Amino acid sequence: MKAHDGMYIGGEWRPAAGPDTIAVVNPADEQVIGHVPAGTAEDVDAAVRAARAAFPGWAATPPAERAGRIAALRDVLAARKDEIAGTVTAELGSPLPLSQAVHAGVPVLVAGSYAELAASYAFEEKLGNSTVLLEPVGVVGAITPWNYPLHQIVAKVAPALAAGCTVVLKPAEDTPLTAQLFAEAVHEAGLPAGVFNLVTGTGAVAGQALAEHEGVDLVSFTGSTAVGRRIGATAGAAVKRVALELGGKSANVILPGADLAKAVNVGVANVMSNSGQTCSAWTRMLVDAERYEEAVALAATAVAKYVPGERIGPVVNAEQQARVRGYIEKGVEEGARLVAGGPEAPREQGYYVSPTVFADVTPDMTIAQEEIFGPVLSILRYEDVDDALRIANGTVYGLAGAVWGADDEEAVAFARRMDTGQVDINGGRFNPLAPFGGYKQSGVGRELGPHGLSEYLQTKSLQF
Ligand code: NDP
């Protein structure tokens, strides 16, 4: 696997400031596939300086021209789709069809949406006797996780560029090769030097240095709530803008009149996709008492199709594998009924976890409250619709969810009462323009579409 041994700063690959490197491991076979430099505060400083130097020019570039560069970036990502999919599979372990369709495909859609939005967005508006200018915030520090390595990058970088901001990216240490490919794509698309910069490294060193750097005007972070809280506190102390996309424990609510088989099958697929490493996954399935056992049986049948190493990949690393298996043990200890899977690793090599389904999960159990980030589904029983709502809203999170009803009207009535940022109604499709982000401890701010773009803008009002 091709790996750069430098940082992409100021439009070129520069040697890293320090000698340390990070080994990149394929989680499917535990083999080292490459090394990338472990960035230091010095690398971060050089990248922020490059981004600052590029900011005035990029901010002053007419939106239509910025749109043209983002469209060029989209085209390069589309042209290099196979290479991207292969790289994601090598460092994340996801099955190739998933890497092709989702990991490589969705970023093309999202970059395309921002090429269009940059050209059409109203960066100026009239309000009574005022003209309100929407101006770029400045230099963005983007810190991304490994679960959707390219999507998480594009969901921050594309709107930031559309707004006229410049960016320094610190990607997850588990998936830096995809980030290096993205930097190559930026270069190929002809973005001006310094508009996008990449520093690979660990969160504790490079991530922290970026979040704390006084030359960064906005920190956009996706990852765990624990790290998000720290980044929010650091940004607050410096009175710096912050966007946080954090964890979830989303509910898949199946109302009594819904098509049970469809709701359960789509629900199981949603949780198992990407080995359960999706912040918006519907990890709690809520079913009425009368059809509960039928749903459990359907889920057990559906999950049997997810054969580890074939339809479902490993989790990202040994630590995550141990963490997820620990949650499965905790579920058994707390009295949930195991209907599929279990804590034993299904394969000797690779960081695999058995696709697992728990029944008789009660709302107070750990597996009903905490984000597991693995292929684990909890099925909960509700007595009536108000009980379902109490359970659905009864966690600290509020990122996503689903409602299945006899018709859209019934499902929407329920969705309106949910404390969550995004709800799919009767199997609604992904929309790259829909705002994505959390209520409660799932985060601050929104990504994607025009709402995602507005995160990178600040307003100035002129009175006449
Ligand atoms: P983290 O929150 O630790 O990592 C996310 C990103 O933040 C990575 O780039 C990481 O770097 C970086 N980071 C870590 N510590 C700091 C810091 N002190 N300052 C600045 N940046 C930092 O997630 P993990 O990878 O450890 O995953 C743990 C759990 O987090 C998962 O099990 C899951 O529950 C949740 N998670 C949620 C995601 C989501 O999409 N909402 C995505 C990923 C994880 P590095 O790669 O070096 O750690």
XYZ file of C-alpha atoms and ligand atoms in Angstrom:
512
model
C 0.000 0.000 0.000
C 1.428 3.382 -0.960
C 2.159 5.679 1.990
C 3.702 9.147 2.023
C 6.441 9.703 4.576
C 5.730 13.421 4.915
C 2.935 15.887 5.623
C 0.920 17.672 2.950
C 1.476 21.319 3.868
C 1.353 24.433 1.686
C 0.629 22.449 -1.466
C 3.555 19.986 -1.173
C 4.658 16.879 0.705
C 7.137 18.079 3.331
C 9.321 16.000 5.663
C 7.806 15.573 9.127
C 9.400 17.505 11.989
C 10.018 14.396 14.104
C 11.282 10.857 13.405
C 8.343 8.881 14.838
C 5.979 6.894 12.660
C 2.642 5.120 13.064
C 2.167 1.584 11.729
C -1.017 1.078 9.726
C -2.558 -2.342 10.282
C -5.090 -4.263 8.187
C -7.669 -5.338 10.798
C -8.774 -8.291 8.657
C -5.405 -10.071 8.906
C -3.451 -8.002 11.470
C -0.637 -7.332 8.963
C 1.208 -3.999 8.854
C 0.489 -2.405 5.476
C 2.443 0.832 5.790
C 3.785 3.584 8.000
C 2.920 7.280 8.180
C 4.668 10.027 10.120
C 3.485 10.802 13.632
C 2.974 14.559 13.551
C 4.085 16.843 16.338
C 3.076 20.315 17.491
C 5.746 21.636 15.123
C 4.054 20.017 12.096
C 0.677 21.332 13.230
C 2.125 24.823 13.581
C 3.583 24.705 10.060
C 0.227 23.515 8.681
C -1.749 26.213 10.505
C 0.656 28.875 9.218
C 0.172 27.616 5.671
C -3.611 27.656 6.117
C -3.505 31.184 7.571
C -1.364 32.430 4.697
C -3.785 30.931 2.158
C -6.934 32.174 3.886
C -7.239 35.779 2.574
C -6.826 34.676 -1.046
C -9.260 31.738 -0.792
C -11.839 33.790 1.150
C -11.714 36.458 -1.563
C -12.046 33.911 -4.395
C -15.531 34.291 -5.938
C -17.863 31.473 -4.786
C -18.353 30.317 -8.392
C -14.595 29.741 -8.682
C -14.484 27.927 -5.346
C -17.363 25.803 -6.638
C -15.298 24.960 -9.728
C -12.386 23.717 -7.597
C -14.696 21.602 -5.432
C -16.262 20.140 -8.582
C -12.751 19.273 -9.790
C -12.066 17.594 -6.441
C -15.302 15.609 -6.792
C -14.207 14.498 -10.261
C -10.819 13.286 -8.998
C -12.483 11.395 -6.141
C -14.854 9.801 -8.672
C -12.007 8.887 -11.031
C -9.988 7.317 -8.188
C -12.947 5.475 -6.649
C -11.441 1.991 -6.998
C -8.150 3.033 -5.428
C -10.030 4.711 -2.564
C -12.206 1.632 -1.990
C -9.134 -0.628 -1.959
C -7.351 1.623 0.527
C -10.341 1.799 2.884
C -10.707 -1.982 2.747
C -6.997 -2.392 3.511
C -6.945 -0.126 6.560
C -10.507 -0.463 7.894
C -11.184 -4.057 6.872
C -14.599 -3.354 5.346
C -15.780 -5.737 2.597
C -14.925 -4.346 -0.847
C -18.551 -3.903 -2.040
C -19.246 -1.713 1.017
C -16.047 0.265 0.423
C -17.011 0.830 -3.205
C -20.636 1.809 -2.620
C -20.373 3.720 0.640
C -16.799 4.618 1.593
C -15.821 5.702 -1.922
C -19.290 6.514 -3.296
C -20.853 8.769 -0.669
C -17.950 11.290 -0.587
C -18.412 11.870 -4.325
C -22.076 12.708 -3.686
C -21.241 15.000 -0.772
C -18.413 16.801 -2.600
C -20.795 17.234 -5.549
C -23.472 18.711 -3.304
C -20.989 21.315 -2.042
C -19.807 22.177 -5.553
C -23.446 23.066 -6.276
C -24.065 24.794 -2.953
C -20.932 26.946 -3.204
C -22.254 28.286 -6.497
C -25.848 28.850 -5.372
C -25.583 29.783 -1.678
C -26.710 33.286 -0.672
C -23.552 34.679 0.948
C -25.345 38.003 1.346
C -28.885 38.741 2.496
C -31.109 41.790 3.036
C -32.788 42.267 6.381
C -34.783 45.533 6.685
C -32.244 48.342 6.393
C -29.320 45.940 6.762
C -27.227 43.870 4.433
C -25.957 40.765 6.168
C -22.676 39.353 4.864
C -21.946 35.688 5.524
C -18.173 35.444 5.724
C -15.841 32.461 6.221
C -14.835 31.831 9.836
C -11.128 31.443 8.974
C -8.812 28.489 9.543
C -10.570 25.230 10.391
C -8.962 22.452 12.423
C -10.681 19.217 11.356
C -10.262 16.099 13.495
C -11.821 12.949 12.066
C -12.406 9.334 13.129
C -11.737 6.048 11.336
C -15.236 4.624 10.894
C -15.979 6.343 7.551
C -12.455 7.569 6.790
C -13.174 9.540 3.621
C -16.768 10.574 4.295
C -15.827 12.141 7.625
C -13.098 14.158 5.895
C -15.243 15.313 2.969
C -18.191 16.189 5.251
C -15.911 18.768 6.910
C -13.493 19.852 4.197
C -15.998 20.356 1.346
C -18.308 22.771 3.236
C -15.309 24.562 4.766
C -13.854 25.136 1.288
C -17.262 26.160 -0.071
C -17.539 28.759 2.694
C -14.083 30.172 1.900
C -12.267 28.699 4.909
C -8.897 26.960 4.765
C -8.293 23.667 6.569
C -5.803 21.641 8.574
C -6.862 17.993 8.884
C -5.749 15.526 11.559
C -7.269 12.174 10.521
C -7.613 9.088 12.716
C -4.341 7.257 13.282
C -5.991 3.962 12.236
C -6.922 5.187 8.741
C -4.318 7.737 7.590
C -3.770 6.245 4.109
C -7.240 7.279 2.936
C -6.484 10.793 4.225
C -3.235 10.843 2.240
C -5.173 9.804 -0.864
C -7.566 12.692 -0.223
C -4.605 15.105 -0.036
C -3.407 13.757 -3.389
C -6.875 14.377 -4.815
C -6.859 17.967 -3.512
C -3.514 18.494 -5.209
C -4.695 16.971 -8.470
C -7.834 19.123 -8.391
C -5.623 22.222 -8.394
C -6.653 23.802 -5.107
C -4.327 26.680 -4.236
C -1.389 25.830 -1.960
C -2.249 25.989 1.747
C -6.030 25.837 1.313
C -5.959 22.226 2.527
C -3.226 20.761 4.742
C -2.778 17.318 6.266
C -0.962 16.354 9.455
C -1.092 12.653 10.331
C -0.477 11.650 13.936
C -2.069 10.678 17.212
C -4.957 12.454 18.851
C -3.045 13.043 22.061
C -0.199 14.872 20.287
C -1.215 16.203 16.857
C -4.978 16.352 17.579
C -4.540 18.196 20.825
C -2.003 20.630 19.309
C -4.474 21.422 16.533
C -7.417 21.918 18.895
C -5.309 24.233 21.084
C -3.583 26.207 18.319
C -4.398 29.898 18.515
C -4.247 30.198 14.733
C -7.277 27.904 14.390
C -10.618 29.729 14.376
C -12.965 26.735 14.394
C -12.476 23.146 15.470
C -14.703 20.559 13.829
C -14.483 17.195 15.550
C -16.137 13.818 15.002
C -15.513 10.979 17.433
C -16.209 9.898 20.976
C -18.182 12.004 23.426
C -15.277 11.819 25.902
C -12.796 13.471 23.517
C -15.488 15.813 22.169
C -16.139 17.119 25.658
C -12.422 17.938 26.085
C -12.221 19.635 22.718
C -15.352 21.650 23.526
C -13.805 22.771 26.821
C -10.524 23.762 25.125
C -12.370 25.693 22.448
C -14.601 27.344 25.053
C -11.593 28.566 27.031
C -10.201 30.209 23.886
C -13.655 31.495 22.783
C -13.242 29.556 19.558
C -16.038 28.148 17.407
C -16.556 24.403 17.719
C -18.629 21.753 15.953
C -18.930 18.342 17.593
C -20.356 15.222 15.982
C -20.358 12.603 18.710
C -21.843 9.266 19.647
C -25.304 7.804 19.402
C -27.625 5.093 20.676
C -30.366 5.510 18.149
C -33.778 3.890 18.380
C -35.480 1.946 15.610
C -39.114 2.244 16.676
C -41.460 -0.313 15.124
C -45.034 0.809 15.819
C -47.795 -1.828 16.137
C -49.201 -1.296 12.615
C -45.828 -1.401 10.800
C -44.570 -4.010 8.335
C -42.623 -5.999 10.922
C -40.508 -8.151 8.601
C -39.329 -5.157 6.580
C -38.627 -3.040 9.664
C -36.622 -5.813 11.353
C -34.639 -6.744 8.231
C -33.721 -3.145 7.407
C -32.975 -2.549 11.095
C -30.574 -5.501 11.336
C -28.818 -4.444 8.105
C -28.480 -0.912 9.471
C -26.722 -2.118 12.638
C -24.476 -4.701 10.954
C -23.316 -2.389 8.170
C -19.670 -1.329 8.613
C -19.405 -3.870 11.478
C -21.646 -1.681 13.620
C -19.148 1.185 13.532
C -21.651 3.871 12.601
C -22.485 6.676 15.016
C -26.039 6.922 13.671
C -26.710 3.132 13.766
C -30.127 2.083 15.103
C -28.664 -0.075 17.847
C -31.883 -0.254 19.891
C -34.855 -1.925 18.237
C -38.170 -1.178 19.985
C -41.034 -3.630 19.430
C -44.505 -3.893 21.000
C -45.053 -6.733 23.496
C -47.504 -8.580 21.237
C -45.133 -8.975 18.260
C -41.927 -9.055 20.306
C -41.010 -12.746 19.951
C -41.805 -12.660 16.240
C -39.389 -9.743 15.840
C -36.670 -11.537 17.820
C -36.982 -14.615 15.568
C -36.861 -12.456 12.428
C -33.752 -10.660 13.719
C -31.993 -13.943 14.511
C -32.673 -15.163 10.967
C -31.573 -11.883 9.399
C -28.296 -11.691 11.325
C -27.285 -15.234 10.327
C -26.521 -13.896 6.837
C -23.698 -11.749 8.215
C -20.866 -14.247 8.039
C -17.670 -12.717 9.458
C -15.014 -12.355 6.779
C -17.621 -12.452 4.024
C -20.564 -10.111 4.391
C -19.250 -8.393 7.527
C -15.712 -7.217 8.216
C -13.718 -6.940 11.431
C -13.801 -3.974 13.789
C -10.978 -1.492 13.415
C -8.399 -2.652 15.960
C -7.681 -4.982 18.866
C -8.753 -2.370 21.413
C -12.167 -1.924 19.796
C -12.532 -5.703 19.516
C -11.863 -6.092 23.246
C -14.201 -3.208 24.041
C -17.106 -4.599 22.009
C -16.635 -8.118 23.369
C -16.613 -6.606 26.860
C -20.011 -5.022 26.169
C -21.382 -8.385 24.996
C -20.180 -10.003 28.228
C -21.786 -7.173 30.181
C -25.097 -7.751 28.387
C -25.073 -11.423 29.378
C -24.087 -10.549 32.972
C -26.914 -8.033 33.280
C -29.452 -10.658 32.199
C -30.156 -9.957 28.530
C -30.983 -13.013 26.376
C -28.420 -13.819 23.707
C -30.225 -14.907 20.527
C -27.279 -14.675 18.113
C -23.526 -14.223 18.414
C -21.724 -13.830 21.709
C -18.390 -12.675 23.135
C -16.189 -15.342 21.493
C -14.184 -14.138 18.484
C -15.564 -15.882 15.368
C -12.184 -16.106 13.576
C -8.683 -16.714 14.831
C -7.062 -14.003 12.781
C -8.347 -10.461 12.421
C -10.284 -8.275 14.839
C -13.641 -9.919 14.229
C -16.653 -9.807 16.530
C -19.633 -12.147 16.164
C -22.724 -10.364 14.870
C -24.770 -10.331 18.057
C -28.451 -9.890 18.904
C -29.772 -9.491 22.427
C -33.424 -9.875 23.418
C -35.077 -9.024 26.767
C -32.984 -5.877 26.981
C -34.374 -3.396 29.491
C -33.800 0.365 29.190
C -31.538 0.546 32.251
C -29.011 -2.039 30.979
C -25.542 -0.885 29.912
C -26.087 -2.291 26.400
C -29.243 -0.151 26.103
C -27.486 3.032 27.230
C -23.882 3.095 25.996
C -22.517 3.322 22.482
C -20.963 -0.086 21.706
C -19.641 0.676 18.196
C -19.723 -2.933 17.092
C -22.173 -5.394 15.474
C -24.494 -5.619 18.462
C -28.264 -5.112 18.381
C -30.424 -4.743 21.502
C -34.150 -5.515 21.160
C -36.380 -3.828 23.741
C -40.068 -4.428 24.473
C -42.554 -1.561 24.921
C -46.085 -1.646 26.331
C -47.699 1.245 24.455
C -46.686 4.162 22.253
C -45.946 6.489 25.180
C -43.727 3.800 26.687
C -41.929 3.490 23.329
C -41.321 7.233 23.331
C -39.957 7.187 26.891
C -37.546 4.407 25.950
C -36.538 6.031 22.630
C -35.755 9.331 24.385
C -34.254 7.691 27.465
C -30.517 7.960 26.756
C -28.015 10.816 26.881
C -27.754 10.638 23.082
C -29.960 11.920 20.265
C -28.244 11.499 16.925
C -30.569 9.544 14.636
C -33.386 7.006 14.596
C -36.103 5.356 12.579
C -39.854 5.027 12.896
C -41.981 2.453 11.110
C -45.737 2.936 11.226
C -48.881 1.838 9.428
C -48.416 4.971 7.299
C -46.066 7.961 7.094
C -48.488 10.156 9.033
C -48.420 7.885 12.085
C -44.619 7.553 11.915
C -44.111 11.309 11.529
C -46.367 12.021 14.535
C -44.065 9.823 16.627
C -40.858 11.235 15.079
C -41.929 14.782 16.031
C -41.775 13.750 19.690
C -38.301 12.187 19.468
C -35.293 14.046 20.921
C -33.002 13.312 18.026
C -31.423 15.036 15.037
C -32.416 12.770 12.158
C -35.220 10.231 11.723
C -35.857 7.898 8.773
C -39.570 7.422 8.170
C -40.678 3.972 6.962
C -37.258 3.276 5.462
C -36.511 6.757 4.076
C -33.457 7.091 1.836
C -30.120 8.822 2.576
C -30.138 12.461 1.546
C -26.731 14.181 1.305
C -28.415 17.573 1.773
C -30.231 16.704 5.017
C -28.641 18.241 8.138
C -26.867 15.587 10.189
C -26.015 16.049 13.850
C -27.143 15.514 17.361
C -29.519 16.578 20.093
C -28.278 16.261 23.683
C -24.801 14.673 24.091
C -24.652 13.594 20.444
C -23.120 16.893 19.547
C -23.184 20.541 18.669
C -23.773 21.789 15.143
C -24.751 20.098 11.902
C -22.962 18.580 8.919
C -24.034 18.181 5.269
C -26.116 20.383 3.001
C -26.681 24.109 3.544
C -26.823 23.676 7.346
C -23.363 22.103 7.230
C -22.086 25.010 5.145
C -23.450 27.606 7.576
C -21.285 26.138 10.376
C -18.248 27.612 8.610
C -19.708 31.102 8.207
C -19.953 34.108 10.480
C -22.217 37.091 9.945
C -21.488 40.780 9.578
C -24.364 43.218 9.298
C -24.136 46.549 7.475
C -26.823 49.134 8.301
C -27.992 51.658 5.701
P -11.720 9.194 19.515
O -12.782 10.140 19.897
O -10.600 8.983 20.454
O -11.056 9.624 18.110
C -11.568 10.495 17.146
C -10.479 11.423 16.632
O -10.043 12.293 17.687
C -9.212 10.703 16.154
O -8.629 11.417 15.083
C -8.345 10.767 17.386
O -6.988 10.546 17.135
C -8.631 12.171 17.863
N -8.289 12.439 19.262
C -8.163 11.543 20.289
N -7.828 12.189 21.416
C -7.706 13.497 21.121
C -7.367 14.669 21.859
N -7.080 14.609 23.158
N -7.351 15.870 21.225
C -7.650 15.949 19.907
N -7.961 14.885 19.163
C -8.004 13.674 19.736
O -12.406 7.810 19.157
P -11.756 6.352 19.226
O -11.105 6.115 17.942
O -10.906 6.162 20.436
O -13.064 5.449 19.403
C -13.600 5.229 20.711
C -15.100 5.275 20.717
O -15.540 6.550 20.221
C -15.793 4.287 19.793
O -15.946 3.044 20.373
C -17.113 4.967 19.579
O -17.970 4.723 20.659
C -16.755 6.426 19.535
N -16.586 6.930 18.157
C -17.585 7.633 17.606
C -17.488 8.055 16.300
C -18.558 8.837 15.660
O -18.652 8.812 14.436
N -19.351 9.584 16.382
C -16.338 7.731 15.473
C -15.295 7.029 16.159
C -15.445 6.640 17.437
P -6.444 9.011 17.205
O -6.871 8.393 15.957
O -4.978 9.131 17.309
O -7.035 8.389 18.437
